[in-house]
Amino acid sequence: MTATCCSFFQQTLPLINSRLDALVPTDSSHASSDVVEAARYALLGPGKKLRPALAIAIYTLYHNDPSPILDAACSLEMIHTYSLIHDDLPGLDNDDMRRGRPTVHKAFSESTAILAGDLLLTHAFGTLADCSLAPEVRLKMTSEMSRLSGGFTGMIAGQAIDLKSEGKNISEKELEQLHSLKTGALLELSVLFGILGANPPSEDQHHLMKFAKLYGLLFQVVDDIVDVLHPLQKHGKAISSDLINNKSTYVSLLGLEGAQQKAASLMKEAEDCLNQLKVTTSPLKEFLSILKH
Ligand code: GRG
């Protein structure tokens, strides 16, 4: 998956990257400077920045200037990056490479990687609390961030189910529940941030939330397909990491062709959903283009 093809991304990525750089500045005078460097290594690395871009894309369907939503959008990337740093650790997936570079615990140390993840997680909430949106909007976003990235009904709950499911045969319904939490919840949160910031008409809110759910699922189905078809591009390894880790995936459950058919049908549903919005949807269509592998 690459996000450099499209005009919305071309315009928005520099904005996100420069704000992230400012929000997590290098400061060699702090005792924690190595942890800050490790956090910056992960945060400013070559990730697609899909989640902040999604929040900004939705906000700018209804408002011209993205600045009011920018810090809240960046807080989403902090949560996402923390989850990747921790997920790569020896106690979880034990991955050596991410985004074509050594993972944070390989480039620094395991203890530094744990703290860099912790730094980004806590700083995400601080960044959100300090942003310039109206207090009631920030409060609602904070509550939703805790809910959808957390361990009861969010990303961590999805990760916990994933760990329990390793080596087991699970049904398609169970796989969908796992991914709707592990991967989908943060994408849903990103759409929700755009909605909470922009306050679109309620009919549009309904279509956008439906789009969020479809997009989260489609993202995972495509990720499973890419894991099999292009493992080298994804992990820097010539073999599927899901296969190595004995994980149930859409490809293992439905076969490659079945997974590709599911991706095509989710893509169609997501496009139909966007076509019902009252505003131009070209930025959001770029998010779908990224998933056309
Ligand atoms: C809190 C330890 C912990 C884990 C939470 C989200 C998660 C669970 C772990 C992250 C690892 C993982 C394989 C998540 C599945 C979703 C996924 C494919 C994430 C990668 O997202 P991209 O493609 O990444 O947006 P980039 O590199 O572009 O930022």
Coordinates of N, CA, C and O and ligand atoms in Angstrom, one line a residue, residues 47-48 50-51 77 80 82-84 86-87 92 98-99 155-156 159 182-183 219-220 223, ligand 1:
G47 N 5.9 6.1 7.4 CA 4.5 5.6 7.5 C 3.6 6.4 6.6 O 3.9 7.5 6.2
K48 N 2.4 5.8 6.3 CA 1.5 6.5 5.4 C 0.7 7.6 6.0 O 0.1 8.4 5.4
L50 N -2.1 7.5 7.5 CA -3.5 7.3 7.1 C -4.5 7.9 8.1 O -5.5 8.5 7.7
R51 N -4.2 7.7 9.4 CA -5.3 8.0 10.4 C -5.4 9.5 10.5 O -6.5 10.1 10.4
E77 N -2.0 9.7 15.1 CA -0.7 9.1 14.6 C 0.1 8.7 15.8 O 0.8 7.6 15.8
H80 N -1.3 5.4 17.0 CA -1.0 4.3 16.0 C 0.5 3.9 16.1 O 0.8 2.7 16.2
Y82 N 2.6 4.3 18.7 CA 2.8 3.5 19.9 C 2.4 2.1 19.8 O 3.1 1.2 20.2
S83 N 1.2 1.9 19.1 CA 0.8 0.5 19.0 C 1.7 -0.4 18.2 O 2.0 -1.5 18.5
L84 N 2.3 0.2 17.1 CA 3.2 -0.5 16.3 C 4.5 -0.8 17.0 O 5.1 -1.9 17.0
H86 N 5.0 -1.1 20.3 CA 4.8 -2.2 21.3 C 4.5 -3.5 20.6 O 4.9 -4.6 21.1
D87 N 3.7 -3.5 19.5 CA 3.4 -4.7 18.8 C 4.6 -5.5 18.3 O 4.7 -6.7 18.2
L92 N 5.7 -9.5 22.1 CA 4.4 -9.6 21.3 C 4.9 -10.2 19.9 O 5.2 -11.4 19.9
R98 N 10.3 -2.9 10.3 CA 9.0 -2.2 10.1 C 9.3 -1.1 9.1 O 10.2 -0.4 9.2
R99 N 8.4 -1.0 8.1 CA 8.5 0.1 7.1 C 9.9 0.1 6.5 O 10.5 1.2 6.3
M155 N -8.8 -1.0 20.5 CA -7.6 -1.7 19.9 C -7.0 -2.7 20.8 O -6.6 -3.8 20.3
I156 N -6.8 -2.4 22.0 CA -6.1 -3.3 22.9 C -6.9 -4.6 23.1 O -6.4 -5.7 23.2
Q159 N -6.2 -6.7 20.2 CA -4.9 -7.3 20.3 C -5.0 -8.5 21.3 O -4.4 -9.6 21.0
K182 N -9.0 -4.5 16.6 CA -7.6 -4.3 16.5 C -7.2 -3.3 15.5 O -6.4 -2.4 15.7
T183 N -7.8 -3.4 14.3 CA -7.4 -2.4 13.2 C -8.5 -1.4 13.0 O -8.2 -0.2 12.8
F219 N -9.5 -2.6 4.8 CA -8.0 -2.4 5.1 C -7.4 -3.7 5.5 O -6.3 -4.1 5.1
Q220 N -8.1 -4.5 6.4 CA -7.5 -5.7 6.9 C -7.5 -6.8 5.9 O -6.6 -7.6 5.8
D223 N -4.7 -6.1 3.7 CA -3.5 -6.3 4.4 C -3.1 -7.8 4.4 O -2.0 -8.2 4.2
Ligands
GRG1 C1 -1.2 -1.8 21.9 C2 0.6 -3.5 21.5 C3 -0.7 -2.9 21.1 C4 -1.2 -3.4 20.0 C5 -2.5 -3.0 19.4 C6 -2.9 -2.1 16.3 C7 -2.2 -3.2 17.0 C8 -2.8 -3.8 18.2 C9 -1.0 -3.6 16.6 C10 -0.3 -3.0 15.4 C11 0.2 -4.1 14.5 C12 -0.7 -4.5 13.4 C13 -0.2 -5.6 12.6 C14 -1.9 -3.9 13.2 C15 -2.8 -4.3 12.2 C16 -3.1 -3.1 11.4 C17 -2.1 -2.6 10.5 C18 -1.8 -3.4 9.3 C19 -1.4 -1.6 10.8 C20 -0.4 -1.0 9.9 O1 -1.0 0.2 9.5 P1 -0.5 1.1 8.3 O2 -0.5 0.3 7.1 O3 0.9 1.5 8.8 O4 -1.4 2.4 8.3 P2 1.9 2.6 8.5 O5 3.3 2.0 8.5 O6 1.6 3.2 7.1 O7 1.8 3.6 9.5

